[in-house]
mmCIF file with all atom_site columns, C-alpha atoms in Angstrom:
data_model
loop_
_atom_site.group_PDB
_atom_site.id
_atom_site.type_symbol
_atom_site.label_atom_id
_atom_site.label_alt_id
_atom_site.label_comp_id
_atom_site.label_asym_id
_atom_site.label_entity_id
_atom_site.label_seq_id
_atom_site.pdbx_PDB_ins_code
_atom_site.Cartn_x
_atom_site.Cartn_y
_atom_site.Cartn_z
_atom_site.occupancy
_atom_site.B_iso_or_equiv
_atom_site.pdbx_formal_charge
_atom_site.auth_seq_id
_atom_site.auth_comp_id
_atom_site.auth_asym_id
_atom_site.auth_atom_id
_atom_site.pdbx_PDB_model_num
ATOM 1   C CA . LEU A 1 1   ? 7.159   20.899  -2.707  1.00 49.00 ? 1   LEU A CA 1
ATOM 2   C CA . GLU A 1 2   ? 5.882   21.714  0.704   1.00 64.00 ? 2   GLU A CA 1
ATOM 3   C CA . VAL A 1 3   ? 6.979   19.400  3.469   1.00 65.00 ? 3   VAL A CA 1
ATOM 4   C CA . LEU A 1 4   ? 4.543   18.617  6.282   1.00 69.00 ? 4   LEU A CA 1
ATOM 5   C CA . SER A 1 5   ? 5.917   18.404  9.764   1.00 74.00 ? 5   SER A CA 1
ATOM 6   C CA . LEU A 1 6   ? 4.467   16.772  12.850  1.00 70.00 ? 6   LEU A CA 1
ATOM 7   C CA . THR A 1 7   ? 4.317   20.156  14.599  1.00 79.00 ? 7   THR A CA 1
ATOM 8   C CA . GLY A 1 8   ? 1.179   20.959  12.597  1.00 79.00 ? 8   GLY A CA 1
ATOM 9   C CA . ILE A 1 9   ? -0.684  17.975  14.076  1.00 83.00 ? 9   ILE A CA 1
ATOM 10  C CA . ALA A 1 10  ? -2.130  18.185  17.560  1.00 85.00 ? 10  ALA A CA 1
ATOM 11  C CA . GLU A 1 11  ? -0.453  16.073  20.249  1.00 88.00 ? 11  GLU A CA 1
ATOM 12  C CA . LYS A 1 12  ? -3.793  14.346  20.988  1.00 92.00 ? 12  LYS A CA 1
ATOM 13  C CA . SER A 1 13  ? -4.087  13.300  17.340  1.00 89.00 ? 13  SER A CA 1
ATOM 14  C CA . LEU A 1 14  ? -0.514  12.006  17.255  1.00 88.00 ? 14  LEU A CA 1
ATOM 15  C CA . THR A 1 15  ? -1.174  9.944   20.374  1.00 92.00 ? 15  THR A CA 1
ATOM 16  C CA . HIS A 1 16  ? -4.385  8.581   18.853  1.00 93.00 ? 16  HIS A CA 1
ATOM 17  C CA . LEU A 1 17  ? -2.521  7.700   15.674  1.00 91.00 ? 17  LEU A CA 1
ATOM 18  C CA . LYS A 1 18  ? 0.314   6.015   17.623  1.00 93.00 ? 18  LYS A CA 1
ATOM 19  C CA . ASN A 1 19  ? -2.182  3.877   19.579  1.00 95.00 ? 19  ASN A CA 1
ATOM 20  C CA . SER A 1 20  ? -4.425  3.143   16.636  1.00 94.00 ? 20  SER A CA 1
ATOM 21  C CA . PRO A 1 21  ? -4.572  -0.508  15.565  1.00 93.00 ? 21  PRO A CA 1
ATOM 22  C CA . ASP A 1 22  ? -4.895  0.535   11.888  1.00 93.00 ? 22  ASP A CA 1
ATOM 23  C CA . ARG A 1 23  ? -2.935  3.718   11.183  1.00 93.00 ? 23  ARG A CA 1
ATOM 24  C CA . ALA A 1 24  ? -3.653  3.730   7.448   1.00 94.00 ? 24  ALA A CA 1
ATOM 25  C CA . GLU A 1 25  ? -7.390  3.586   8.080   1.00 95.00 ? 25  GLU A CA 1
ATOM 26  C CA . THR A 1 26  ? -7.144  6.349   10.659  1.00 94.00 ? 26  THR A CA 1
ATOM 27  C CA . VAL A 1 27  ? -5.269  8.660   8.265   1.00 93.00 ? 27  VAL A CA 1
ATOM 28  C CA . LEU A 1 28  ? -7.736  7.824   5.485   1.00 95.00 ? 28  LEU A CA 1
ATOM 29  C CA . LEU A 1 29  ? -10.614 8.826   7.703   1.00 95.00 ? 29  LEU A CA 1
ATOM 30  C CA . TRP A 1 30  ? -8.859  12.094  8.629   1.00 93.00 ? 30  TRP A CA 1
ATOM 31  C CA . ILE A 1 31  ? -8.314  12.921  4.933   1.00 92.00 ? 31  ILE A CA 1
ATOM 32  C CA . GLU A 1 32  ? -11.938 12.133  4.085   1.00 94.00 ? 32  GLU A CA 1
ATOM 33  C CA . LYS A 1 33  ? -13.134 14.301  6.957   1.00 93.00 ? 33  LYS A CA 1
ATOM 34  C CA . LEU A 1 34  ? -10.937 17.193  5.820   1.00 90.00 ? 34  LEU A CA 1
ATOM 35  C CA . ILE A 1 35  ? -12.301 16.879  2.278   1.00 91.00 ? 35  ILE A CA 1
ATOM 36  C CA . ILE A 1 36  ? -15.907 16.874  3.508   1.00 93.00 ? 36  ILE A CA 1
ATOM 37  C CA . ASP A 1 37  ? -15.325 19.810  5.816   1.00 92.00 ? 37  ASP A CA 1
ATOM 38  C CA . ALA A 1 38  ? -13.648 21.803  3.045   1.00 90.00 ? 38  ALA A CA 1
ATOM 39  C CA . ASN A 1 39  ? -16.542 21.015  0.707   1.00 91.00 ? 39  ASN A CA 1
ATOM 40  C CA . ASN A 1 40  ? -19.152 22.032  3.284   1.00 91.00 ? 40  ASN A CA 1
ATOM 41  C CA . ARG A 1 41  ? -17.352 25.343  3.902   1.00 91.00 ? 41  ARG A CA 1
ATOM 42  C CA . ASN A 1 42  ? -17.141 25.917  0.117   1.00 90.00 ? 42  ASN A CA 1
ATOM 43  C CA . LEU A 1 43  ? -13.349 26.229  0.158   1.00 88.00 ? 43  LEU A CA 1
ATOM 44  C CA . PHE A 1 44  ? -13.258 24.815  -3.343  1.00 85.00 ? 44  PHE A CA 1
ATOM 45  C CA . GLU A 1 45  ? -15.809 24.558  -6.107  1.00 87.00 ? 45  GLU A CA 1
ATOM 46  C CA . VAL A 1 46  ? -15.793 20.935  -7.178  1.00 89.00 ? 46  VAL A CA 1
ATOM 47  C CA . PRO A 1 47  ? -18.624 19.180  -8.997  1.00 91.00 ? 47  PRO A CA 1
ATOM 48  C CA . ALA A 1 48  ? -20.046 16.143  -7.219  1.00 91.00 ? 48  ALA A CA 1
ATOM 49  C CA . PRO A 1 49  ? -18.776 13.586  -9.766  1.00 93.00 ? 49  PRO A CA 1
ATOM 50  C CA . ILE A 1 50  ? -15.194 14.779  -9.347  1.00 93.00 ? 50  ILE A CA 1
ATOM 51  C CA . LEU A 1 51  ? -15.490 14.786  -5.563  1.00 93.00 ? 51  LEU A CA 1
ATOM 52  C CA . SER A 1 52  ? -16.896 11.258  -5.605  1.00 94.00 ? 52  SER A CA 1
ATOM 53  C CA . ARG A 1 53  ? -13.986 10.227  -7.837  1.00 95.00 ? 53  ARG A CA 1
ATOM 54  C CA . ALA A 1 54  ? -11.562 11.507  -5.144  1.00 94.00 ? 54  ALA A CA 1
ATOM 55  C CA . PHE A 1 55  ? -13.246 9.330   -2.583  1.00 95.00 ? 55  PHE A CA 1
ATOM 56  C CA . GLN A 1 56  ? -13.178 6.404   -5.029  1.00 96.00 ? 56  GLN A CA 1
ATOM 57  C CA . GLU A 1 57  ? -9.407  6.758   -5.492  1.00 96.00 ? 57  GLU A CA 1
ATOM 58  C CA . LEU A 1 58  ? -8.857  6.919   -1.739  1.00 96.00 ? 58  LEU A CA 1
ATOM 59  C CA . SER A 1 59  ? -10.937 3.776   -1.410  1.00 95.00 ? 59  SER A CA 1
ATOM 60  C CA . ARG A 1 60  ? -8.937  2.031   -4.114  1.00 97.00 ? 60  ARG A CA 1
ATOM 61  C CA . GLY A 1 61  ? -5.786  2.929   -2.241  1.00 95.00 ? 61  GLY A CA 1
ATOM 62  C CA . MET A 1 62  ? -7.088  1.302   0.906   1.00 95.00 ? 62  MET A CA 1
ATOM 63  C CA . VAL A 1 63  ? -8.007  -1.800  -1.113  1.00 96.00 ? 63  VAL A CA 1
ATOM 64  C CA . GLY A 1 64  ? -4.403  -1.925  -2.265  1.00 95.00 ? 64  GLY A CA 1
ATOM 65  C CA . VAL A 1 65  ? -3.155  -1.560  1.299   1.00 95.00 ? 65  VAL A CA 1
ATOM 66  C CA . ASN A 1 66  ? -5.381  -4.424  2.414   1.00 93.00 ? 66  ASN A CA 1
ATOM 67  C CA . ASP A 1 67  ? -4.221  -6.593  -0.511  1.00 95.00 ? 67  ASP A CA 1
ATOM 68  C CA . VAL A 1 68  ? -0.600  -6.017  0.510   1.00 94.00 ? 68  VAL A CA 1
ATOM 69  C CA . ARG A 1 69  ? -1.458  -6.969  4.083   1.00 92.00 ? 69  ARG A CA 1
ATOM 70  C CA . LYS A 1 70  ? -3.014  -10.244 2.880   1.00 92.00 ? 70  LYS A CA 1
ATOM 71  C CA . ILE A 1 71  ? 0.106   -11.046 0.848   1.00 91.00 ? 71  ILE A CA 1
ATOM 72  C CA . ARG A 1 72  ? 2.351   -10.249 3.819   1.00 90.00 ? 72  ARG A CA 1
ATOM 73  C CA . MET A 1 73  ? 0.373   -12.453 6.147   1.00 90.00 ? 73  MET A CA 1
ATOM 74  C CA . VAL A 1 74  ? 0.450   -15.577 3.966   1.00 89.00 ? 74  VAL A CA 1
ATOM 75  C CA . PRO A 1 75  ? 3.823   -17.377 4.353   1.00 89.00 ? 75  PRO A CA 1
ATOM 76  C CA . PHE A 1 76  ? 5.684   -18.530 1.239   1.00 88.00 ? 76  PHE A CA 1
ATOM 77  C CA . PRO A 1 77  ? 5.578   -22.390 1.089   1.00 92.00 ? 77  PRO A CA 1
ATOM 78  C CA . PHE A 1 78  ? 8.920   -23.896 2.105   1.00 93.00 ? 78  PHE A CA 1
ATOM 79  C CA . PRO A 1 79  ? 8.796   -26.804 -0.447  1.00 95.00 ? 79  PRO A CA 1
ATOM 80  C CA . TYR A 1 80  ? 8.053   -24.366 -3.259  1.00 95.00 ? 80  TYR A CA 1
ATOM 81  C CA . SER A 1 81  ? 11.009  -22.138 -2.297  1.00 94.00 ? 81  SER A CA 1
ATOM 82  C CA . GLN A 1 82  ? 13.299  -25.194 -2.193  1.00 96.00 ? 82  GLN A CA 1
ATOM 83  C CA . TYR A 1 83  ? 12.089  -26.325 -5.633  1.00 97.00 ? 83  TYR A CA 1
ATOM 84  C CA . LEU A 1 84  ? 12.725  -22.858 -7.052  1.00 97.00 ? 84  LEU A CA 1
ATOM 85  C CA . SER A 1 85  ? 16.247  -22.833 -5.620  1.00 97.00 ? 85  SER A CA 1
ATOM 86  C CA . LEU A 1 86  ? 16.931  -26.225 -7.171  1.00 97.00 ? 86  LEU A CA 1
ATOM 87  C CA . MET A 1 87  ? 15.610  -25.147 -10.573 1.00 97.00 ? 87  MET A CA 1
ATOM 88  C CA . LEU A 1 88  ? 17.742  -21.981 -10.482 1.00 97.00 ? 88  LEU A CA 1
ATOM 89  C CA . ILE A 1 89  ? 20.853  -24.018 -9.700  1.00 97.00 ? 89  ILE A CA 1
ATOM 90  C CA . CYS A 1 90  ? 20.037  -26.404 -12.570 1.00 97.00 ? 90  CYS A CA 1
ATOM 91  C CA . HIS A 1 91  ? 19.544  -23.437 -14.893 1.00 97.00 ? 91  HIS A CA 1
ATOM 92  C CA . TRP A 1 92  ? 22.818  -21.903 -13.704 1.00 97.00 ? 92  TRP A CA 1
ATOM 93  C CA . VAL A 1 93  ? 24.699  -25.151 -14.402 1.00 96.00 ? 93  VAL A CA 1
ATOM 94  C CA . LEU A 1 94  ? 22.970  -26.259 -17.613 1.00 95.00 ? 94  LEU A CA 1
ATOM 95  C CA . THR A 1 95  ? 22.736  -22.976 -19.479 1.00 95.00 ? 95  THR A CA 1
ATOM 96  C CA . PRO A 1 96  ? 26.465  -22.642 -20.239 1.00 94.00 ? 96  PRO A CA 1
ATOM 97  C CA . VAL A 1 97  ? 26.652  -26.303 -21.248 1.00 93.00 ? 97  VAL A CA 1
ATOM 98  C CA . MET A 1 98  ? 23.681  -26.024 -23.637 1.00 93.00 ? 98  MET A CA 1
ATOM 99  C CA . ALA A 1 99  ? 24.938  -22.708 -25.041 1.00 93.00 ? 99  ALA A CA 1
ATOM 100 C CA . SER A 1 100 ? 28.366  -24.130 -25.802 1.00 92.00 ? 100 SER A CA 1
ATOM 101 C CA . GLN A 1 101 ? 26.828  -27.148 -27.560 1.00 90.00 ? 101 GLN A CA 1
ATOM 102 C CA . LEU A 1 102 ? 24.414  -25.130 -29.707 1.00 83.00 ? 102 LEU A CA 1
ATOM 103 C CA . VAL A 1 103 ? 26.778  -22.332 -30.790 1.00 77.00 ? 103 VAL A CA 1
#
C-alpha cells in the first residue's frame, strides 16, 4: 500500500488544517473537491449514480463522526456508574455461591 506523507501537501494547506476548528470537515471538503475536479477533467469514467454513491458514503462517514462527537460530549451519569459497579460486585460475589449450590 502506498503511504502518503505530509511533504505532498502544501504548507499553506497544512497551516489551514492545523488552525481549522473542524479538521474532519476540512479534509472531507478537500476530498470532495478532488473528486469533482477529477470528474470534470475526465480522469476517470464513472457513471453519475456511482459517483453520487461515493459522495453518499463520505456523507455517512461524517454523520458517524458527528455521532461520536455527541457521545463524547455527553458525560456518563455518576449514579448510574456507581450502580453498575455495585451490581458487578454483587455478581462477582454471588455467582460462585449460586454455582456451588446448584451443581
